[in-house]
XYZ file of C-alpha atoms in Angstrom:
743
model
C 101.862 146.470 38.230
C 100.419 146.170 41.689
C 97.360 145.909 43.890
C 94.821 148.751 44.082
C 92.452 148.733 47.009
C 89.294 150.515 47.955
C 88.864 151.553 51.538
C 87.321 148.900 53.822
C 83.668 149.237 54.844
C 81.493 147.829 57.666
C 78.735 145.374 56.904
C 75.455 147.221 56.576
C 73.002 147.015 59.434
C 73.559 147.752 63.117
C 76.018 145.310 64.661
C 75.050 144.242 68.137
C 75.677 141.937 71.061
C 79.429 141.628 71.230
C 80.810 144.481 69.455
C 83.512 146.824 70.182
C 83.816 149.774 72.379
C 86.905 151.787 71.550
C 87.390 154.899 73.651
C 85.418 153.437 76.524
C 88.117 150.784 76.868
C 90.699 153.539 76.596
C 89.280 155.143 79.725
C 89.479 151.853 81.555
C 93.023 151.079 80.459
C 94.474 154.475 79.749
C 97.967 153.185 79.083
C 96.802 150.975 76.165
C 95.544 152.513 72.943
C 92.754 150.623 71.267
C 93.612 150.161 67.588
C 91.290 150.454 64.681
C 90.554 147.074 63.060
C 92.806 147.602 60.014
C 95.644 148.534 62.369
C 94.996 145.628 64.694
C 94.879 143.030 61.869
C 97.352 144.158 59.125
C 98.083 141.773 56.268
C 99.686 141.490 52.852
C 98.237 139.805 49.804
C 99.992 137.956 47.019
C 98.141 136.362 44.108
C 98.557 134.648 40.763
C 96.149 132.888 38.431
C 96.074 129.806 40.713
C 96.155 131.023 44.311
C 95.725 133.946 46.673
C 97.909 134.066 49.774
C 97.049 136.249 52.754
C 99.771 136.859 55.341
C 98.475 138.332 58.621
C 100.512 139.988 61.355
C 98.010 140.291 64.224
C 99.043 142.854 66.818
C 99.797 141.780 70.359
C 96.643 141.605 72.510
C 94.309 140.898 69.543
C 93.020 137.796 67.797
C 90.878 136.691 64.848
C 88.157 134.024 64.732
C 88.724 131.198 62.219
C 85.036 130.635 61.450
C 84.428 134.344 60.859
C 86.649 134.433 57.749
C 84.985 134.641 54.353
C 86.338 135.077 50.804
C 84.357 136.273 47.816
C 84.901 137.552 44.318
C 82.529 139.343 41.961
C 84.746 138.908 38.914
C 83.073 136.918 36.183
C 84.741 133.635 35.314
C 86.596 133.330 38.639
C 85.701 130.639 41.168
C 87.464 130.436 44.533
C 88.153 127.083 46.188
C 88.097 126.098 49.860
C 90.576 128.080 51.882
C 93.498 126.340 53.573
C 93.895 127.437 57.226
C 96.710 126.592 59.655
C 95.844 125.154 63.063
C 94.722 127.850 65.482
C 94.479 128.172 69.255
C 91.440 127.005 71.183
C 89.946 129.939 73.059
C 87.061 130.134 75.544
C 85.223 133.187 74.286
C 82.809 135.122 76.503
C 80.625 135.821 73.486
C 80.762 132.695 71.286
C 81.974 129.940 73.627
C 84.801 127.597 72.539
C 86.372 129.019 69.342
C 89.505 128.521 67.259
C 91.464 131.748 66.971
C 94.666 133.119 65.409
C 97.304 135.365 66.927
C 100.547 136.829 65.727
C 101.617 135.763 62.194
C 99.839 133.209 60.044
C 98.946 132.545 56.380
C 95.757 131.562 54.570
C 95.791 130.144 51.062
C 92.730 130.451 48.798
C 92.955 128.393 45.607
C 91.516 129.781 42.368
C 89.750 126.773 40.854
C 88.575 128.439 37.663
C 89.856 131.527 35.990
C 90.048 133.207 32.621
C 92.780 135.443 31.436
C 92.274 138.822 33.047
C 94.353 141.739 34.266
C 92.463 142.368 37.490
C 90.170 140.642 39.997
C 87.841 141.967 42.688
C 88.333 140.221 46.008
C 86.360 140.652 49.230
C 87.834 139.574 52.574
C 85.424 139.031 55.494
C 86.765 138.724 59.035
C 86.068 139.469 62.669
C 88.327 139.741 65.673
C 88.558 140.971 69.270
C 90.899 142.539 71.765
C 91.898 140.808 74.974
C 90.529 143.615 77.126
C 86.993 142.412 76.350
C 85.808 144.241 73.241
C 84.990 142.765 69.840
C 85.023 144.586 66.511
C 81.965 144.325 64.298
C 82.305 141.980 61.298
C 84.527 143.579 58.620
C 84.257 143.453 54.831
C 87.363 144.722 53.073
C 87.230 145.208 49.288
C 90.337 144.764 47.173
C 91.153 145.110 43.493
C 94.034 142.811 42.485
C 95.939 143.683 39.282
C 98.317 141.264 37.627
C 101.506 141.863 35.627
C 102.439 140.105 32.439
C 103.623 137.124 34.429
C 100.221 136.870 36.190
C 101.860 137.823 39.506
C 100.582 140.460 41.934
C 102.867 142.557 44.105
C 102.473 145.041 46.943
C 100.816 145.323 50.347
C 97.112 145.800 50.773
C 97.361 147.596 54.110
C 99.198 150.629 52.814
C 96.087 152.162 51.217
C 93.534 151.432 53.917
C 93.229 154.646 55.890
C 91.347 157.634 54.636
C 90.154 160.907 56.106
C 86.622 159.608 56.059
C 87.542 156.624 58.193
C 89.356 158.679 60.804
C 86.557 161.211 61.175
C 83.923 158.466 61.500
C 85.439 157.018 64.658
C 82.777 156.093 67.251
C 82.282 158.406 70.223
C 82.912 157.353 73.824
C 79.632 156.096 75.309
C 79.242 158.969 77.761
C 79.514 161.371 74.807
C 77.265 159.388 72.513
C 74.603 159.051 75.215
C 74.586 161.996 77.656
C 72.709 160.973 80.811
C 70.937 163.293 83.258
C 69.080 162.465 86.515
C 66.771 164.826 88.389
C 63.763 164.935 90.740
C 60.881 167.034 89.463
C 58.044 165.636 91.599
C 57.802 164.477 95.200
C 57.719 160.812 94.282
C 59.255 160.560 90.840
C 62.803 160.414 89.441
C 63.394 161.547 85.852
C 66.285 159.977 83.925
C 67.012 161.255 80.447
C 69.557 160.776 77.675
C 70.558 163.113 74.875
C 71.428 160.744 71.999
C 73.900 162.033 69.396
C 72.910 161.910 65.707
C 73.699 158.530 64.197
C 73.295 156.666 67.494
C 70.377 154.931 69.236
C 69.449 153.128 72.483
C 67.497 149.879 72.880
C 64.236 150.192 74.833
C 64.408 146.693 76.386
C 67.932 147.162 77.772
C 67.058 149.765 80.420
C 67.314 148.622 84.039
C 67.323 150.689 87.206
C 68.149 150.073 90.879
C 68.651 152.249 93.942
C 70.829 152.086 96.994
C 68.986 154.111 99.583
C 65.886 154.461 101.723
C 63.337 154.432 98.925
C 61.579 151.801 96.834
C 61.339 152.389 93.074
C 58.543 151.132 90.843
C 58.514 150.065 87.194
C 60.074 152.730 84.943
C 57.804 154.329 82.411
C 59.267 154.651 78.903
C 57.711 156.271 75.841
C 57.125 154.388 72.600
C 60.209 154.139 70.423
C 60.851 153.432 66.739
C 60.688 149.881 65.416
C 63.786 148.835 63.520
C 65.149 145.567 62.099
C 68.320 144.651 63.960
C 70.817 142.228 62.428
C 71.196 140.300 65.702
C 68.051 140.990 67.758
C 65.504 141.019 64.957
C 62.696 143.531 65.270
C 63.489 145.861 68.170
C 62.289 149.161 69.582
C 64.917 151.899 69.772
C 65.233 155.593 70.664
C 66.930 158.332 68.644
C 67.757 161.919 69.654
C 66.236 162.004 73.177
C 64.685 159.627 75.688
C 63.174 160.361 79.090
C 62.162 157.735 81.648
C 59.973 158.406 84.677
C 60.660 156.189 87.710
C 58.082 156.366 90.501
C 59.242 155.753 94.026
C 57.785 155.512 97.497
C 59.193 156.533 100.844
C 57.903 156.183 104.347
C 59.248 159.533 105.530
C 58.836 162.952 103.930
C 62.273 164.191 104.939
C 65.269 164.597 102.614
C 67.138 161.407 101.727
C 70.296 160.618 99.758
C 70.312 157.717 97.276
C 72.487 156.261 94.559
C 70.754 155.424 91.297
C 72.195 152.654 89.109
C 71.216 152.670 85.438
C 71.996 150.016 82.804
C 71.459 150.646 79.095
C 72.807 149.626 75.703
C 73.048 151.382 72.392
C 74.720 151.364 68.982
C 76.140 153.553 66.264
C 74.143 153.205 63.084
C 75.810 150.789 60.648
C 78.735 150.515 63.019
C 79.577 149.227 66.464
C 77.264 148.332 69.314
C 78.475 149.233 72.756
C 78.483 146.622 75.517
C 75.836 147.094 78.231
C 76.758 150.322 79.955
C 76.364 150.965 83.656
C 76.161 154.415 85.241
C 75.842 155.526 88.871
C 74.479 158.836 90.023
C 74.282 160.131 93.573
C 71.036 161.967 94.081
C 69.400 163.917 96.901
C 65.622 163.352 97.100
C 64.293 166.612 98.536
C 61.886 166.642 101.432
C 58.237 166.413 100.457
C 57.727 169.957 101.722
C 59.874 171.255 98.834
C 57.079 170.283 96.476
C 54.315 171.731 98.660
C 53.908 174.749 96.365
C 53.072 172.580 93.348
C 50.261 170.146 92.681
C 50.078 166.901 90.746
C 48.477 168.843 87.938
C 47.064 172.285 87.477
C 43.543 171.301 88.399
C 44.360 169.067 91.336
C 44.241 170.548 94.831
C 47.215 170.216 97.102
C 47.099 166.897 98.881
C 49.334 165.644 101.705
C 48.638 162.288 103.244
C 47.746 162.201 106.919
C 50.698 159.990 107.771
C 53.154 162.300 105.990
C 51.743 165.312 107.810
C 52.092 163.624 111.183
C 55.613 162.395 110.396
C 56.555 166.010 109.685
C 55.063 166.970 113.044
C 57.268 164.448 114.853
C 60.422 165.607 113.067
C 59.972 169.370 113.113
C 57.715 170.292 116.062
C 58.959 170.852 119.643
C 58.963 167.656 121.631
C 56.327 168.897 124.086
C 54.003 169.723 121.171
C 54.587 166.260 119.669
C 53.683 164.670 123.000
C 50.488 166.663 123.293
C 49.357 166.043 119.722
C 49.932 162.311 119.835
C 48.322 161.954 123.249
C 45.226 163.543 121.793
C 45.377 161.254 118.768
C 45.620 158.300 121.127
C 42.459 159.423 122.869
C 40.667 159.489 119.521
C 41.948 156.033 118.633
C 40.665 154.697 121.948
C 37.112 154.846 120.600
C 37.824 152.895 117.410
C 37.300 149.157 116.886
C 41.053 148.803 117.203
C 40.989 149.583 120.939
C 37.415 148.961 122.133
C 38.007 145.167 122.480
C 40.325 145.999 125.395
C 37.373 147.326 127.407
C 35.757 143.956 128.111
C 39.155 142.430 128.780
C 40.042 144.981 131.444
C 36.497 145.007 132.789
C 36.649 141.251 133.195
C 39.933 141.482 135.033
C 38.516 144.022 137.477
C 35.236 142.195 137.931
C 37.217 139.085 138.756
C 38.458 140.818 141.896
C 35.018 140.446 143.440
C 34.588 142.192 146.777
C 38.246 143.226 146.886
C 37.830 145.810 144.143
C 38.152 149.450 145.153
C 38.677 152.593 143.060
C 42.361 152.583 144.018
C 42.872 148.919 143.236
C 40.874 149.228 140.017
C 42.994 152.179 138.926
C 46.248 150.394 139.734
C 45.138 147.284 137.839
C 44.202 149.475 134.885
C 47.464 151.352 135.129
C 49.401 148.080 135.082
C 47.382 146.891 132.095
C 47.895 150.177 130.175
C 51.624 150.338 130.947
C 52.078 146.747 129.785
C 50.234 147.642 126.606
C 52.091 150.919 126.039
C 55.601 149.570 126.661
C 55.026 146.549 124.472
C 53.386 148.623 121.749
C 56.290 151.031 121.734
C 59.016 148.384 121.803
C 57.319 146.260 119.144
C 56.686 149.255 116.916
C 60.235 150.613 117.185
C 61.695 147.157 116.601
C 59.476 146.600 113.566
C 60.426 149.957 112.067
C 64.165 149.462 112.561
C 63.999 145.900 111.265
C 61.750 146.848 108.342
C 59.139 144.299 109.296
C 55.759 144.007 110.909
C 56.034 142.287 114.298
C 52.299 142.281 114.975
C 51.695 140.175 111.899
C 53.772 137.405 113.436
C 51.238 137.231 116.289
C 48.297 136.814 113.907
C 49.005 133.174 113.075
C 45.820 131.055 113.345
C 47.134 128.886 116.156
C 47.929 131.974 118.252
C 44.488 133.459 117.646
C 42.788 130.168 118.479
C 44.849 129.829 121.641
C 44.000 133.351 122.764
C 40.311 132.900 121.884
C 40.286 129.678 123.888
C 41.686 131.597 126.856
C 38.778 134.013 126.664
C 36.319 131.136 126.467
C 37.885 129.571 129.586
C 37.683 132.908 131.404
C 34.038 133.231 130.371
C 33.242 129.766 131.629
C 34.834 130.620 134.954
C 32.663 133.729 135.203
C 29.586 131.623 134.448
C 30.535 129.468 137.426
C 31.127 126.410 135.246
C 34.146 125.359 137.276
C 32.091 125.304 140.460
C 29.456 123.051 138.864
C 31.795 120.517 137.354
C 34.835 120.221 139.591
C 35.577 119.219 143.178
C 36.231 122.078 145.495
C 39.930 121.237 145.959
C 40.628 121.421 142.213
C 38.254 124.378 141.861
C 40.243 126.388 144.425
C 43.485 125.756 142.541
C 41.915 126.665 139.212
C 40.340 129.760 140.696
C 43.743 130.850 142.003
C 45.296 130.202 138.606
C 42.420 131.934 136.821
C 42.800 134.983 139.093
C 46.491 135.187 138.176
C 45.714 134.908 134.480
C 42.941 137.471 134.802
C 45.349 139.994 136.149
C 44.556 139.434 139.803
C 48.058 140.790 140.428
C 49.505 143.877 138.882
C 52.136 141.798 137.039
C 49.347 139.662 135.608
C 47.473 142.747 134.435
C 50.621 144.074 132.729
C 51.172 140.708 131.070
C 47.596 140.640 129.704
C 48.081 144.253 128.523
C 51.240 143.266 126.661
C 49.470 140.400 124.928
C 46.572 142.674 124.063
C 48.941 145.122 122.382
C 50.338 142.420 120.140
C 47.263 140.301 119.467
C 44.089 142.273 120.067
C 45.122 145.657 118.696
C 45.942 144.908 115.054
C 44.985 148.138 113.323
C 47.377 150.388 111.452
C 46.365 154.042 111.697
C 48.033 157.183 110.333
C 49.607 158.185 113.686
C 51.124 154.738 114.029
C 52.508 154.811 110.456
C 53.962 158.264 111.061
C 55.856 157.153 114.184
C 57.137 154.020 112.520
C 58.236 156.004 109.462
C 60.244 158.467 111.550
C 61.977 155.630 113.401
C 62.652 153.548 110.302
C 63.634 156.254 107.860
C 65.307 158.977 109.906
C 66.659 156.713 112.636
C 65.366 159.086 115.305
C 64.315 156.359 117.712
C 63.833 158.736 120.649
C 61.319 161.116 119.021
C 59.473 158.330 117.206
C 59.268 156.059 120.232
C 58.234 158.942 122.489
C 55.362 159.780 120.149
C 54.376 156.108 120.020
C 54.457 155.807 123.836
C 52.210 158.803 124.461
C 49.935 157.588 121.649
C 49.558 154.361 123.626
C 48.909 156.262 126.836
C 46.196 158.234 125.081
C 44.624 155.004 123.852
C 44.724 153.692 127.435
C 43.321 156.752 129.220
C 39.681 155.655 128.979
C 40.757 152.335 130.442
C 42.293 154.170 133.424
C 38.997 156.035 133.943
C 37.174 152.717 133.771
C 39.455 151.196 136.389
C 39.245 154.173 138.735
C 35.456 154.163 138.623
C 35.129 150.379 138.963
C 34.744 150.534 142.706
C 31.761 152.825 142.337
C 30.162 151.196 139.299
C 30.485 147.561 140.374
C 28.603 146.499 143.509
C 30.530 144.538 146.052
C 27.816 142.214 147.348
C 24.362 140.937 146.415
C 22.792 139.298 143.367
C 24.078 142.063 141.058
C 27.563 140.620 141.492
C 26.488 137.437 139.734
C 24.755 139.410 136.981
C 27.833 141.530 136.354
C 30.164 138.504 136.232
C 27.880 136.655 133.810
C 27.600 139.790 131.642
C 31.385 139.988 131.442
C 31.391 136.295 130.585
C 29.286 137.026 127.524
C 31.679 139.888 126.676
C 34.597 137.465 126.844
C 32.800 135.055 124.499
C 32.087 137.937 122.141
C 35.745 138.862 122.200
C 36.703 135.272 121.366
C 34.330 135.286 118.358
C 35.670 138.686 117.296
C 39.191 137.270 117.233
C 38.096 134.169 115.340
C 36.559 136.387 112.633
C 40.086 136.875 111.357
C 40.476 133.244 110.385
C 36.951 131.800 110.051
C 34.511 132.278 107.153
C 31.939 135.032 107.638
C 28.911 132.729 107.721
C 30.439 130.624 110.502
C 31.211 133.647 112.675
C 27.714 134.961 112.029
C 26.333 131.659 113.316
C 28.511 131.999 116.451
C 27.236 135.536 116.989
C 23.689 134.251 116.584
C 24.208 131.642 119.306
C 25.842 134.166 121.643
C 23.112 136.771 121.228
C 20.326 134.228 121.524
C 21.665 132.758 124.766
C 22.311 136.250 126.116
C 18.573 136.827 125.588
C 17.846 133.594 127.449
C 20.010 134.824 130.326
C 18.074 138.086 130.407
C 14.868 136.093 130.921
C 13.249 136.078 127.488
C 11.495 132.792 128.222
C 10.800 133.390 131.905
C 7.356 134.433 133.068
C 7.098 137.803 134.743
C 5.763 137.893 138.329
C 2.262 139.180 138.976
C 3.482 142.669 139.708
C 6.733 143.041 137.780
C 9.006 145.987 138.409
C 10.239 148.291 135.677
C 13.655 146.663 135.884
C 12.144 143.202 135.368
C 10.064 144.390 132.403
C 13.073 146.054 130.835
C 15.234 142.998 131.352
C 12.709 140.653 129.776
C 12.114 143.022 126.910
C 15.831 143.172 126.161
C 16.002 139.403 126.370
C 13.171 138.984 123.841
C 14.852 141.460 121.462
C 18.140 139.612 121.796
C 16.522 136.254 121.028
C 14.674 137.668 118.051
C 17.878 139.228 116.728
C 19.722 135.961 117.259
C 17.022 134.182 115.246
C 17.332 136.830 112.547
C 21.080 136.150 112.333
C 20.324 132.423 111.939
C 18.120 133.294 108.954
C 20.949 135.479 107.662
C 23.330 132.520 107.804
C 20.948 130.497 105.634
C 20.855 133.344 103.115
C 24.624 133.684 102.917
C 25.013 136.636 105.261
C 28.202 137.348 107.140
C 27.670 140.685 108.903
C 26.252 140.526 112.448
C 25.193 144.183 112.210
C 23.416 143.548 108.902
C 22.639 139.821 108.999
C 20.208 139.688 106.061
C 22.129 140.299 102.799
C 20.791 143.288 100.880
C 20.461 141.236 97.711
C 17.795 139.112 99.422
C 15.306 142.019 99.318
C 15.648 143.047 95.696
C 12.258 143.508 94.014
C 10.564 143.055 97.373
C 11.342 139.378 97.656
C 14.168 137.006 98.316
C 16.338 136.848 95.247
C 19.631 135.397 94.173
C 20.385 138.357 91.924
C 23.733 139.825 92.877
C 24.248 143.521 93.350
C 27.059 145.194 91.525
C 30.128 144.729 93.641
C 33.812 145.488 93.516
C 36.020 142.869 91.842
C 39.645 142.898 92.948
C 42.471 141.183 91.061
C 44.706 139.397 93.597
C 48.392 140.332 93.622
C 50.936 138.007 95.243
C 54.336 139.316 94.088
C 56.068 142.551 93.127
C 56.372 141.260 89.553
C 52.612 140.705 89.316
C 52.069 144.187 90.676
C 54.407 145.835 88.177
C 52.866 143.914 85.275
C 49.394 145.020 86.355
C 50.523 148.658 86.690
C 52.085 148.517 83.229
C 48.871 147.142 81.767
C 46.793 149.828 83.497
C 49.128 152.539 82.218
C 48.838 151.201 78.684
C 45.042 151.189 79.049
C 45.076 154.664 80.649
C 43.321 153.401 83.771
C 43.893 154.680 87.328
C 44.704 151.964 89.858
C 43.696 151.295 93.474
C 45.807 148.843 95.486
C 44.202 147.554 98.696
C 46.264 145.872 101.411
C 44.176 143.469 103.486
C 44.542 140.549 105.878
C 42.232 138.129 107.617
C 43.363 139.439 110.985
C 42.889 143.133 110.082
C 39.831 144.542 111.884
C 39.608 147.779 109.867
C 39.894 145.743 106.661
C 36.691 143.953 107.686
C 35.071 147.357 108.155
C 36.063 148.302 104.623
C 34.517 145.083 103.341
C 31.285 145.574 105.268
C 30.636 149.303 105.192
C 32.748 151.040 102.549
C 33.280 148.805 99.528
C 29.621 147.615 99.209
C 28.380 151.230 99.126
C 26.786 152.167 95.803
C 28.515 155.554 95.622
C 31.883 153.909 96.247
C 31.239 151.272 93.578
C 30.292 153.995 91.087
C 33.330 156.134 91.945
C 35.679 153.189 91.484
C 34.202 152.125 88.166
C 37.100 153.556 86.039
C 39.751 152.068 88.318
C 41.721 148.854 87.991
C 41.313 147.274 91.440
C 44.180 145.245 92.877
C 44.240 143.577 96.281
C 47.226 142.307 98.263
C 46.456 139.836 101.034
C 49.264 139.822 103.576
C 47.628 137.376 105.976
C 50.507 134.903 105.761
C 53.149 137.677 106.078
C 55.543 135.650 103.922
C 58.553 136.943 101.973
C 56.410 138.069 99.020
C 54.022 139.897 101.373
C 56.892 141.694 103.087
C 58.421 142.630 99.702
C 55.103 144.195 98.652
C 54.853 146.099 101.943
C 58.380 147.430 101.406
C 57.496 148.374 97.832
C 54.833 150.736 99.194
C 56.787 151.676 102.352
C 53.807 150.299 104.234
C 53.762 148.883 107.752
C 50.643 146.813 107.240
C 46.929 146.876 106.466
C 44.670 148.652 106.092
C 46.619 150.663 103.511
C 45.167 151.754 100.170
C 47.472 153.206 97.486
C 46.449 154.932 94.257
C 48.107 155.374 90.847
C 47.094 157.814 88.144
C 46.525 156.942 84.477
C 50.230 157.328 83.690
C 51.145 154.761 86.288
C 52.478 157.289 88.795
C 51.836 156.540 92.460
C 49.856 159.324 94.138
C 51.704 159.150 97.432
C 49.830 162.090 98.865
C 46.511 160.290 98.369
C 47.449 157.081 100.159
C 44.942 156.037 102.829
C 45.922 154.382 106.080
C 43.233 153.208 108.470
C 39.472 153.004 108.013
C 37.565 155.615 105.986
C 33.775 155.605 105.752
C 31.940 155.314 102.465
C 31.098 158.995 102.058
C 34.645 160.218 102.601
C 36.080 157.368 100.549
C 33.899 158.050 97.481
C 34.790 161.764 97.658
C 38.478 160.863 97.920
C 38.285 158.555 94.917
C 36.441 161.070 92.744
C 39.132 163.614 93.485
C 41.730 161.130 92.197
C 39.630 160.364 89.097
C 39.746 164.039 88.151
C 43.555 164.156 88.080
């Protein structure tokens, strides 16, 4: 007579959360073999009609949980009583908290409270235990058939019959064999991570996490839909069988080759068996240069597209240095005639005009040269520093108090040119202020260089493709010399028209006579206009329009709009009065525009006011942007757009960004642009404050500041080659957007 046993079996249903990892632990601790549960927790069983006694001999390095024991019988007429446990050891468990556990040898007694005469009894033992190395076995259910002799006594050991060929062959695979991971780059801005999942295994969708150590920024991973299953621990979950492929978009500021390390976290299980702990894998990966992908397109119908900034960055890296210098000098000349640089013209003109009779072509050129060198050196140093530090130094100089202070300086300079100091102050104080004003106006070469340096940081706030390219080369490749050299000659190109202006000042500006007063007052109005232009970055549009109205109206008064012409006026007098009348009328028109809600001095009357031939409050169709403040908000929006199969446009803007204002006034209100953007989800990131969240978003896109516009296709993939930096007019913009829509 003895005890017959069936082989043990796992509880049905995938076991999760805390559950063992056998061969994985073997790789970590090679010298220690991880035992199967029946070998780790052997026991013997003795029974009679009144009691069952279990004697455990737990192997060293293993333990059992007291509250995970369970005892059941399916034999009719048999009722088991409450088990009698010895005192265990208190253990701080990483999975369950404070638990009572058993180690080494111990006994459990299970009374049989009711029984009928029988020769055998089915008995189920439930238990769960762990190993000290940090793995836990799934809950076990071991079935036993107890037979009794004539004296109602059982004999024998239960453990002797546990192992079977089926058990040995069903041993879980090591995780790197159960889930075979592969990482590759198939597109210029996308990493593909895939797993081959062995039959009988699966991975959880919500357990994937990715990070990189390298000079790229990754976006939200894109995962396909999985299969819904009911998990014993997690409830309803989404899992993958057989094969899973994740697409991870990334952005980089430089098109050259870069090495990264990808970190992936994931978790999976064996069906009706163990669940592996969260697994972590590292893969070193070389991201090829963008040029490697030049022979392919984003899809078969899409034309090859390389962003302007990437093309220029490639020029800096690969072209001869003399060619780089020539190209970027020419680009600087082109930038000199954009709104980013034109505000420097009245500044420098005012400095030269302030010299009065002392101005000569030589002195004008030297003052201009000092101004341009101050601007170029500061621009280069600030740009290189920003690229190496990963920040945007210019943004720090766009704080409202700095802009107000600088605008106030221009107002003071304008008042001095109007002769206000002479009218209001004693001559002794006036002489001192005039001397001080001359110094501040660049009366000395050092002063001109100082004003040029301030202009580089405060007045010139635009981000254009050549600037982004130079910053990218410095920040990503570390080639400070080539990047800074390109940035320096770019600055010289921007300053060349200013040098021409300075050299010709002695010829263009009369030295004596009433024209001197006219020229100085004219530059005074320019200074006031520059002050208003700077305040546009922080003041509402209707207020700045009102300021422009006042300025233009009083400029008309200065030109003689309300002065009577002499009996025989000259052509010059007629022309001057005519211009004055036009200026006053335009100023009055801007005042009307303010009352109608206008904010554009070049188009003061809002277009909506003329719908149906009359003033109307009906709004035209306009673009509606969803504000984005954090990377998390951005990724959530991109995920939603991908689910809805919508392309996405992300617009970086700031109150102090001049080109951003141009987008708002000339590009975004255009009907063709509005129509082209109709299928897009429109997101806008305002980096005016330049706080930590703003900087994180700039890093996410490898952007150095506004205006930058990024695009994503319907699958949520960033179209790096279609990124726009700098101002683009409505016609080009709508064509660009329609090209993206066709992808």
